XYZ file of C-alpha atoms in Angstrom:
693
model
C 11.794 165.509 118.904
C 8.299 166.930 118.759
C 6.573 167.001 121.962
C 3.023 167.845 123.148
C 2.637 169.581 126.430
C -0.800 170.559 128.214
C -0.918 174.242 128.952
C -3.420 176.526 130.822
C -4.861 177.681 127.516
C -4.790 174.294 125.663
C -1.843 172.239 124.219
C 1.441 173.219 122.840
C 3.748 171.432 120.381
C 7.536 172.040 120.980
C 10.837 170.977 119.717
C 13.742 172.561 121.651
C 13.331 176.326 121.211
C 10.489 176.110 118.537
C 6.916 175.880 119.535
C 3.203 176.262 118.450
C 0.250 176.591 120.527
C -3.375 175.548 120.053
C -5.898 177.445 122.143
C -8.526 175.151 123.909
C -9.068 176.228 127.567
C -11.254 173.154 128.312
C -8.953 170.684 126.661
C -9.096 167.136 128.370
C -6.518 164.646 126.969
C -8.086 161.353 125.679
C -6.999 158.459 123.524
C -6.554 158.979 119.627
C -9.909 157.956 118.110
C -9.448 159.363 114.523
C -7.318 157.737 111.749
C -5.531 160.532 110.085
C -5.309 160.480 106.064
C -1.530 161.158 106.129
C 1.561 160.117 107.949
C 2.303 162.518 110.931
C 5.283 162.978 113.122
C 3.333 163.771 116.386
C -0.286 163.320 117.253
C -2.485 164.172 120.204
C -6.156 163.991 121.069
C -8.539 165.642 123.533
C -12.045 166.664 124.157
C -12.929 170.431 123.503
C -15.804 172.802 122.929
C -13.661 175.095 120.869
C -10.290 174.759 119.239
C -8.336 177.866 117.976
C -5.497 177.412 115.288
C -2.851 179.846 114.448
C -3.670 179.831 110.782
C -5.732 181.914 108.449
C -6.623 179.442 105.796
C -6.912 175.659 105.246
C -8.496 172.960 103.184
C -11.309 170.684 104.287
C -11.938 167.091 103.210
C -14.590 164.736 104.283
C -14.175 161.083 105.288
C -14.571 159.929 101.659
C -11.783 162.445 100.458
C -14.104 165.024 98.848
C -12.423 168.498 99.140
C -14.340 171.508 100.489
C -13.255 175.223 100.682
C -12.836 176.797 104.153
C -15.150 179.946 104.170
C -15.963 182.283 107.058
C -18.888 181.214 109.171
C -18.949 177.716 107.619
C -21.284 175.269 109.298
C -20.428 171.532 109.076
C -22.953 168.694 109.422
C -22.583 165.295 110.949
C -19.759 162.979 109.914
C -15.969 163.132 110.097
C -14.126 166.153 108.740
C -10.387 166.796 108.227
C -9.167 170.358 108.452
C -5.430 170.786 107.120
C -3.574 173.952 107.660
C 0.045 175.063 107.303
C 1.231 176.477 110.684
C 4.537 178.442 110.999
C 6.431 177.582 114.112
C 8.537 180.255 115.952
C 11.931 180.332 117.651
C 12.335 182.177 120.957
C 15.772 183.760 121.384
C 17.421 186.652 123.090
C 18.100 189.742 120.923
C 19.532 193.038 121.803
C 17.556 196.344 121.193
C 19.195 199.591 120.155
C 19.821 200.601 123.821
C 21.631 197.348 124.473
C 18.893 195.775 126.475
C 18.295 192.057 125.876
C 14.777 191.098 125.083
C 12.892 187.841 124.056
C 12.141 187.722 120.433
C 10.187 185.336 118.130
C 11.442 184.538 114.761
C 9.702 182.511 111.975
C 10.865 179.061 111.392
C 9.620 176.508 108.863
C 5.993 175.356 108.437
C 4.146 172.421 109.891
C 1.477 170.715 107.933
C -1.251 170.283 110.704
C -4.326 168.025 110.368
C -7.293 168.246 112.698
C -9.869 165.352 112.589
C -13.252 165.864 114.194
C -16.850 164.927 113.982
C -19.679 167.382 113.128
C -21.769 169.266 113.648
C -19.285 172.013 114.005
C -18.635 175.620 112.735
C -15.450 177.169 111.519
C -14.940 180.790 111.856
C -12.211 183.378 111.553
C -10.833 184.874 114.823
C -8.373 187.619 114.313
C -5.329 186.032 112.637
C -6.626 182.418 113.554
C -9.128 179.738 112.612
C -11.624 178.696 115.312
C -13.674 175.371 115.291
C -16.714 175.542 117.368
C -18.739 172.649 118.680
C -22.283 172.401 120.118
C -20.966 170.218 122.975
C -17.672 168.641 124.135
C -16.218 166.752 121.241
C -13.177 164.817 120.462
C -10.468 166.085 118.197
C -7.303 164.563 116.891
C -4.417 166.848 115.914
C -1.487 165.543 113.974
C 1.569 167.428 112.624
C 4.295 166.827 110.003
C 7.494 168.772 109.635
C 7.925 170.024 106.048
C 11.639 168.653 105.991
C 10.706 165.249 107.479
C 13.004 162.489 106.282
C 11.171 160.463 103.658
C 9.853 157.191 104.822
C 9.926 155.205 101.608
C 12.278 154.670 98.777
C 11.510 154.036 95.113
C 13.817 151.589 93.280
C 14.087 151.987 89.555
C 16.240 150.692 86.750
C 18.747 153.077 85.012
C 16.621 153.191 81.900
C 14.184 155.920 80.465
C 11.324 153.706 81.522
C 12.723 153.378 85.088
C 13.400 157.210 85.428
C 9.830 157.872 84.084
C 8.425 155.709 86.853
C 10.435 157.458 89.441
C 9.266 160.944 88.180
C 5.717 159.876 88.002
C 5.694 159.044 91.821
C 7.662 161.962 93.316
C 4.550 163.911 93.606
C 3.495 161.556 96.439
C 5.231 164.266 98.690
C 2.498 166.668 97.848
C 0.013 167.258 100.599
C -2.649 168.321 98.105
C -3.399 168.797 94.362
C -5.234 172.123 95.096
C -3.767 175.622 94.706
C -2.266 175.294 98.232
C 0.444 173.149 96.714
C 2.212 176.437 95.851
C 2.798 177.191 99.534
C 5.834 175.358 101.085
C 3.642 174.059 104.041
C 1.875 171.765 101.592
C 4.890 170.308 99.883
C 6.729 167.561 101.748
C 10.079 165.909 100.877
C 9.434 163.493 97.899
C 10.247 159.890 98.386
C 13.967 158.854 97.803
C 15.032 157.079 94.599
C 17.609 154.247 94.236
C 18.877 152.449 91.242
C 18.222 148.619 91.050
C 17.866 145.809 88.720
C 14.140 146.068 88.711
C 11.361 148.677 89.352
C 9.855 148.659 92.898
C 7.395 151.325 94.072
C 6.074 150.785 97.573
C 2.401 150.544 98.071
C 2.371 153.491 100.386
C 3.845 155.716 97.561
C 1.416 154.269 95.003
C -1.554 155.240 97.090
C -0.210 158.748 97.707
C 0.555 159.386 93.990
C -1.938 161.860 92.562
C -4.264 160.470 89.901
C -5.573 163.585 88.271
C -5.543 162.889 84.478
C -2.516 164.795 83.441
C 0.217 163.016 81.387
C 3.313 164.175 79.672
C 4.626 161.917 76.884
C 8.283 162.026 76.064
C 10.855 160.516 73.626
C 12.796 157.813 75.424
C 15.662 160.136 76.177
C 17.130 160.789 79.724
C 17.566 164.509 78.837
C 13.944 165.061 78.123
C 13.017 163.281 81.330
C 15.246 165.259 83.546
C 14.143 168.579 81.972
C 10.494 167.819 82.438
C 10.875 166.558 86.106
C 9.908 169.908 87.879
C 6.737 170.187 85.648
C 5.655 166.589 86.261
C 6.307 166.986 89.890
C 4.397 170.105 90.420
C 1.482 169.081 88.263
C 1.396 165.622 89.622
C 1.553 164.326 85.954
C 2.218 160.721 84.886
C 5.437 160.554 82.823
C 5.488 158.006 80.011
C 8.075 157.407 77.199
C 7.183 156.278 73.813
C 8.446 156.378 70.184
C 8.028 160.081 69.393
C 10.263 162.841 68.496
C 8.728 165.750 70.401
C 6.980 165.845 73.932
C 3.388 166.579 74.549
C 1.386 167.405 77.674
C -2.189 166.048 77.679
C -5.212 166.318 80.060
C -8.222 164.842 78.170
C -10.846 165.900 80.593
C -9.865 169.537 80.245
C -9.098 169.424 76.494
C -5.379 170.013 76.958
C -3.123 168.812 74.225
C -0.113 170.979 74.522
C 2.782 170.277 72.078
C 6.313 171.223 73.046
C 9.483 171.817 70.879
C 12.426 169.461 70.914
C 15.568 170.137 72.754
C 17.076 172.668 73.525
C 14.008 174.827 73.302
C 12.051 172.259 75.375
C 13.833 173.191 78.686
C 12.818 176.763 78.234
C 9.257 175.978 77.540
C 9.032 173.716 80.611
C 10.774 176.221 82.870
C 8.177 178.916 81.745
C 5.115 176.633 82.229
C 6.250 175.505 85.775
C 6.533 179.209 86.819
C 3.194 180.152 85.203
C 1.344 177.287 86.767
C 2.889 177.975 90.123
C 2.127 181.640 90.064
C -1.604 181.152 89.016
C -1.906 178.701 92.026
C -0.328 181.407 94.295
C -2.961 183.852 93.262
C -5.797 181.420 93.929
C -4.833 180.773 97.404
C -6.866 182.096 100.352
C -3.744 183.284 102.299
C -2.728 185.754 99.566
C -5.495 188.247 100.105
C -3.007 190.969 101.292
C -1.051 191.111 98.023
C -0.390 194.431 96.361
C -3.048 195.701 94.146
C -1.089 194.930 90.908
C -1.149 191.226 91.941
C -4.616 190.802 93.354
C -6.426 192.007 90.287
C -4.459 189.906 87.770
C -6.723 186.935 87.614
C -9.639 189.305 86.657
C -7.446 190.888 84.042
C -6.968 187.626 82.558
C -10.646 186.703 82.504
C -10.355 184.011 85.115
C -12.682 183.468 88.083
C -10.874 182.989 91.380
C -13.951 181.420 92.985
C -14.390 178.951 90.206
C -10.750 177.992 89.707
C -9.602 177.577 93.358
C -11.865 174.540 93.615
C -11.395 173.157 90.009
C -9.523 169.964 89.296
C -5.680 170.409 88.554
C -6.375 169.873 84.855
C -8.907 172.635 84.636
C -6.398 175.009 86.320
C -3.711 173.844 83.906
C -6.104 174.601 80.931
C -6.705 178.171 82.436
C -3.195 178.764 82.859
C -2.364 177.868 79.203
C -5.085 180.215 78.125
C -3.189 183.206 79.551
C -1.014 184.889 76.757
C 2.700 184.452 77.838
C 3.343 188.220 77.393
C 0.542 188.934 79.855
C 1.819 186.766 82.698
C 5.628 186.886 82.348
C 6.273 190.333 83.648
C 4.491 189.447 86.980
C 6.378 186.282 87.725
C 8.642 186.271 90.795
C 12.156 185.454 90.230
C 12.707 181.708 90.624
C 15.083 180.617 93.333
C 17.096 177.753 91.906
C 18.256 176.222 88.538
C 20.177 173.098 88.448
C 22.246 171.925 85.359
C 22.111 168.120 85.174
C 23.807 165.889 82.485
C 22.259 162.819 81.151
C 23.810 160.271 83.684
C 20.939 157.881 84.714
C 22.301 157.738 88.277
C 21.366 161.323 88.737
C 17.815 160.370 89.153
C 18.738 159.719 92.811
C 19.199 163.369 93.262
C 15.781 164.425 91.986
C 13.919 164.119 95.202
C 16.164 166.708 96.679
C 16.142 168.966 93.611
C 12.372 169.010 93.514
C 12.083 169.487 97.244
C 13.777 172.811 96.537
C 11.528 173.359 93.598
C 14.579 173.606 91.185
C 14.235 174.147 87.621
C 16.314 171.728 85.497
C 18.456 172.629 82.478
C 21.004 170.752 80.319
C 24.592 171.749 81.131
C 26.355 173.911 78.525
C 29.765 175.740 79.100
C 32.781 176.964 77.355
C 36.389 176.952 78.259
C 37.333 179.882 80.610
C 40.049 182.084 79.026
C 42.426 183.029 81.934
C 43.516 186.158 79.843
C 40.083 187.582 80.907
C 41.362 187.916 84.435
C 43.855 190.427 85.746
C 47.295 189.002 85.444
C 48.657 188.534 88.832
C 52.469 188.228 89.417
C 53.083 189.256 93.120
C 53.262 185.597 94.491
C 54.429 187.044 97.802
C 50.968 188.398 98.447
C 49.181 185.055 97.823
C 47.969 182.657 100.196
C 50.320 179.937 98.901
C 53.538 179.511 96.814
C 53.650 178.253 93.331
C 52.573 174.711 94.394
C 49.025 175.694 95.292
C 46.478 173.351 93.845
C 44.151 174.895 91.174
C 41.341 173.732 88.926
C 40.389 174.272 85.275
C 37.124 176.230 85.314
C 34.305 176.606 82.773
C 32.095 179.559 81.847
C 28.539 178.170 82.072
C 25.437 179.238 80.091
C 23.212 180.219 82.906
C 19.473 180.164 82.508
C 16.594 181.580 84.522
C 17.420 181.216 88.257
C 18.519 183.204 91.313
C 21.097 180.544 92.377
C 22.632 177.973 90.146
C 23.723 174.365 90.788
C 25.935 172.150 88.651
C 25.242 168.351 88.649
C 27.588 167.393 85.863
C 31.212 167.228 84.952
C 33.529 170.118 85.091
C 33.879 173.026 87.351
C 32.090 176.218 86.186
C 32.191 179.625 87.920
C 29.119 181.355 89.346
C 27.536 177.993 90.312
C 27.767 175.568 93.151
C 29.193 172.237 92.463
C 26.826 169.498 93.345
C 27.155 165.930 94.288
C 24.684 163.253 95.348
C 26.803 162.814 98.455
C 25.946 166.185 99.696
C 22.251 165.250 99.689
C 22.854 162.001 101.461
C 24.938 163.796 104.082
C 22.061 166.305 104.610
C 19.683 163.447 105.491
C 22.209 162.173 107.911
C 22.290 165.332 109.845
C 18.456 165.793 109.637
C 16.596 168.835 111.092
C 18.407 170.677 113.857
C 15.827 173.018 115.513
C 16.675 174.056 118.978
C 20.362 172.793 119.022
C 23.416 174.892 119.628
C 26.043 175.381 116.861
C 29.603 174.132 117.214
C 32.087 176.170 115.446
C 35.754 175.458 115.043
C 38.112 178.276 113.746
C 41.473 177.007 112.787
C 44.457 179.367 112.348
C 47.414 177.508 110.709
C 49.403 180.599 109.707
C 50.305 183.425 112.019
C 50.414 185.914 109.344
C 46.628 185.682 108.813
C 45.904 186.384 112.511
C 43.898 189.495 111.659
C 41.275 187.504 109.831
C 41.218 184.961 112.544
C 40.601 187.430 115.232
C 37.695 189.135 113.321
C 36.104 185.821 112.335
C 36.182 184.683 115.913
C 34.677 188.012 117.024
C 31.798 187.608 114.610
C 30.924 184.166 115.871
C 31.142 185.304 119.610
C 28.833 188.241 118.836
C 26.104 186.001 117.481
C 26.653 183.426 120.400
C 24.189 185.494 122.529
C 21.451 184.609 119.930
C 22.416 181.258 118.693
C 24.030 179.507 121.593
C 27.316 178.858 119.641
C 29.925 176.619 121.186
C 33.010 178.287 119.707
C 36.580 176.694 119.800
C 39.563 178.448 118.490
C 42.639 176.356 117.279
C 46.162 177.673 116.459
C 48.805 175.904 114.467
C 47.339 172.408 114.442
C 49.527 169.392 113.437
C 48.181 166.901 110.825
C 46.627 164.643 113.278
C 45.038 167.400 115.306
C 43.562 169.163 112.228
C 42.204 165.676 111.104
C 40.538 165.308 114.497
C 38.749 168.505 114.056
C 37.192 167.281 110.712
C 36.459 163.813 112.142
C 34.813 164.924 115.388
C 31.046 166.106 115.078
C 30.956 169.784 114.506
C 28.699 172.095 112.623
C 31.284 174.333 110.885
C 35.019 174.378 110.501
C 36.533 177.795 109.259
C 40.120 176.874 108.192
C 42.486 179.823 107.820
C 45.846 178.922 106.232
C 47.534 177.386 103.180
C 46.790 174.565 100.838
C 49.191 172.856 98.529
C 48.699 170.064 96.063
C 49.495 167.676 98.981
C 46.624 168.970 101.152
C 46.024 171.521 103.935
C 49.334 172.763 105.354
C 50.212 171.985 108.890
C 53.437 172.637 111.021
C 54.420 169.021 110.433
C 53.352 168.521 106.759
C 50.175 168.519 104.843
C 46.812 166.897 105.550
C 45.076 165.280 102.562
C 41.340 164.996 103.231
C 41.384 161.911 100.891
C 43.327 159.946 103.648
C 40.555 160.358 106.252
C 37.899 157.777 106.777
C 34.699 159.691 107.666
C 34.156 163.432 107.966
C 31.833 164.606 110.743
C 32.138 168.276 110.060
C 28.721 169.345 108.830
C 29.958 172.359 106.814
C 33.288 174.204 106.264
C 35.204 177.134 104.750
C 38.664 176.412 103.408
C 40.086 179.898 103.123
C 43.260 178.734 101.504
C 44.775 178.771 98.091
C 43.563 176.166 95.702
C 41.436 174.327 98.332
C 38.860 173.090 95.816
C 39.983 169.441 95.740
C 40.093 169.229 99.508
C 36.580 170.630 99.793
C 35.296 168.263 97.166
C 36.782 165.461 99.399
C 35.059 166.748 102.473
C 31.642 166.480 100.823
C 32.284 163.174 99.533
C 33.295 161.796 102.900
C 30.560 163.360 105.100
C 30.074 167.145 104.796
C 26.919 168.821 103.394
C 28.365 172.102 101.839
C 31.430 174.266 102.145
C 33.311 177.314 100.563
C 36.568 176.785 98.724
C 39.085 178.601 96.390
C 39.684 177.618 92.862
C 43.293 178.976 92.697
C 45.717 181.143 94.417
C 44.234 184.173 96.321
C 45.744 187.362 97.842
C 46.202 187.306 101.616
C 44.389 190.612 102.193
C 41.534 189.750 99.773
C 41.153 186.201 101.432
C 40.686 187.973 104.785
C 38.152 190.383 103.370
C 36.128 187.536 101.909
C 36.500 185.263 105.133
C 35.232 187.869 107.467
C 32.309 188.854 105.170
C 31.282 185.277 104.515
C 31.419 184.426 108.156
C 29.058 187.222 109.027
C 26.575 186.319 106.291
C 26.619 182.603 107.018
C 26.044 183.012 110.714
C 23.091 185.440 109.963
C 21.163 182.790 108.096
C 22.279 183.164 104.526
C 22.562 179.902 102.534
C 26.162 179.036 101.492
C 25.997 180.097 97.838
C 24.190 183.358 98.447
C 26.652 184.137 101.283
C 29.550 183.463 98.988
C 27.981 185.557 96.169
C 27.736 188.577 98.408
C 31.155 188.063 100.172
C 33.123 187.908 97.029
C 31.697 191.185 95.919
C 34.147 192.707 98.329
C 37.128 191.841 96.177
C 38.213 192.305 92.546
C 39.083 188.451 92.194
C 35.835 187.197 93.644
C 35.474 184.532 90.906
C 38.349 182.585 92.567
C 35.975 181.483 95.415
C 33.184 178.798 94.948
C 30.840 176.593 96.944
C 30.870 172.746 96.796
C 28.009 170.497 97.996
C 24.454 171.700 98.548
C 24.802 175.467 98.121
C 21.184 176.124 99.274
C 22.249 174.751 102.792
C 21.758 177.156 105.688
C 23.982 176.718 108.723
C 21.853 178.562 111.174
C 18.480 179.966 111.532
C 17.959 183.693 110.575
C 16.337 186.435 112.599
C 14.600 187.287 109.349
C 13.752 183.921 107.623
C 14.769 183.972 104.942
C 17.166 186.884 105.189
C 16.949 189.633 102.534
C 19.366 191.791 100.577
C 18.713 195.456 99.952
C 19.926 197.127 96.725
C 20.271 200.871 96.696
C 20.939 203.387 93.866
C 21.206 207.080 94.194
C 18.950 209.012 91.761
C 19.578 212.791 92.183
C 18.442 213.596 95.571
C 16.384 210.411 96.142
C 17.273 206.670 96.383
C 15.791 203.682 94.690
C 15.502 200.948 97.201
C 14.938 197.298 96.063
C 14.210 194.577 98.673
C 15.116 191.095 97.669
C 14.213 187.995 99.732
C 14.716 184.427 98.696
C 15.326 180.790 100.015
C 15.069 177.258 98.848
C 12.165 176.374 100.978
C 10.266 179.633 100.398
C 8.965 179.377 96.817
C 5.303 180.400 96.915
C 5.353 181.789 100.489
C 4.877 185.568 101.266
C 6.491 187.959 103.610
C 5.320 191.331 105.081
C 5.939 194.270 102.779
C 8.960 196.156 104.222
C 7.350 199.528 103.713
C 3.584 198.672 104.385
C 2.948 195.981 106.902
C -0.732 195.651 105.542
C 0.505 194.069 102.421
C 2.480 191.071 101.569
C 4.968 190.093 98.761
C 5.829 186.761 97.304
C 9.517 185.529 97.985
C 11.267 186.294 94.685
C 9.534 189.456 93.911
C 11.542 192.587 94.192
C 9.500 195.623 95.333
C 11.265 198.921 94.763
C 10.664 202.216 96.526
C 11.907 205.661 95.931
C 12.992 207.295 99.137
C 14.204 210.587 100.261
C 17.591 210.616 102.317
C 15.524 210.957 105.628
C 13.273 208.010 104.602
C 16.306 205.903 103.640
C 17.873 206.606 106.993
C 14.740 205.471 108.859
C 14.535 202.311 106.666
C 18.209 201.448 107.289
C 17.794 201.904 110.972
C 14.886 199.480 111.030
C 16.766 196.691 109.335
C 20.166 194.801 109.941
C 20.872 193.498 106.403
C 23.550 193.384 103.819
C 23.262 196.339 101.239
C 24.543 196.719 97.700
C 24.896 200.489 97.436
C 25.811 201.707 93.992
C 27.337 198.268 93.375
C 29.455 198.065 96.578
C 28.733 195.642 99.361
C 28.215 196.790 102.804
C 25.667 196.528 105.823
C 22.845 198.702 106.789
C 24.572 199.629 110.016
C 27.687 200.686 108.133
C 25.895 202.550 105.480
C 24.063 204.758 107.961
C 27.394 206.144 109.007
C 28.501 206.838 105.387
C 25.122 208.693 104.702
């Protein structure tokens, strides 16, 4: 729960181990006297002569909703003003330095949208890395905050028809905090309202009032496939979605002379994805908080003949028109890699999942796949080395046609490789668990076969090592019977790492097999079933209560299963989402395609010391090394991180800066980072690579 505390320097907002401070030495608490324009999770008020905010940019609106830019040394006249900023919270934890000494460290958490209401006259000025509001005399301010992952307050009900789906998509942008360029920063994007299927359309008045009315409309054929594909564009632009008797879609904004014709499917899905990325990127360049971008980014608007000063305050339709004026070949090479692509079939009930997909800014494509030819894999005949005998459960897998995206989700029939298998149940379960800042992790490691003790011991050691930083409550189990194993899954816990066997009848125990389908409700938030053919049991865990988990698609070798298990545990506990952790872990073995993720593959089990954590790619070029730094996360689209080689610059998440380093420079770089490394194609960690070099 968010809590306000009075401090010697002002007030502090805290939630367990996360906090953010507002400097106002003469703060005197008072009753809330301003009505804030948006819902907030926590609000406080006080009289001050000066209020200092840990933010470098923001957006001003007046009492009538008129937007104003925030500029240095800005004087504001009489009347009520609202200043909205995105503030990053921090986590305080113990870390160990290179000499073994424990020290307090602060690490970045998610952002809070913070709105300050006050009456002028007042003056706004930069103060170091903060913004400062100065008053001529003691004045009352109201401060309200909203967590970016707040559970939505309202639910839209629609019919399972093209008209119903169009209505839902038209209102999901109600979760946006602004229609300005700042919407490209995650702090300004809140979770869209939920969607349910019913016999009639019902949009709550609160959602209707928050839905942008900006004069942009996308007109589509009455086809669910077109509607699903256009969802990310409609959401980001705040466009109204309508269906009518037409054969091809069109995007219109009459006030800006936009009349943009799309192609029909399947080309339509690529055109939409391209336009989403272009509009998003132009907004990123227009934000005030991106002044420290590398030179090749900061000069782009000028190269394209656009005025940053004019466009940053322009209506959304004008910015759309300006984006469309940029030749595709001019902007495409500069676009950061997009984080998530989801493949969704035309089932009308899938509209319930779109608030979650769009919260992660996922692109949407139509699913396409071909049968997987098992002859393409290495023939395996040494059954004695596998995790299970000939009765191991397996699943027929598909070869998907993957499009633009760093990670890939599959909300459709079939089980393709190289994607995580989504279900709406995973999203509902994610809401059930909510946000868990400041709480310790409970981890259960289960060893149900003594021959796999080596993996068991190494995995347990990894969790114990991280316990100093994350307050992990670790329980190690051995040879659990069916009822005992069932109790582990049915008791509240954050992560279950099962090491053992799986047959067609379920997870193997000393007294038989446990079928997850026979259990009532699962309370294990996440899991890893490192056993042969555990896919179906993993799907059951998600359907009955879990958010995400790792599974195997067929039989796996004992030694290779141990290799994947230990690598996956280390990545997961260091803050990598499930799908990325599995992508990296399975690089350690030849048969890595036998592993997959079910549920929400973007889900993160624990906070990372580097949020989001990065991956370093290194290739040897003669006597030098090409080093590429890669950082992504579902929540981070549009945010920036400090350049790992030049702290005076920032990079967008999704960009991949590359440096040519000497061996000595590479050594120094590796010593300053604790990250996974792909070195000449092989997976390792910076600490391990230092020894090899």
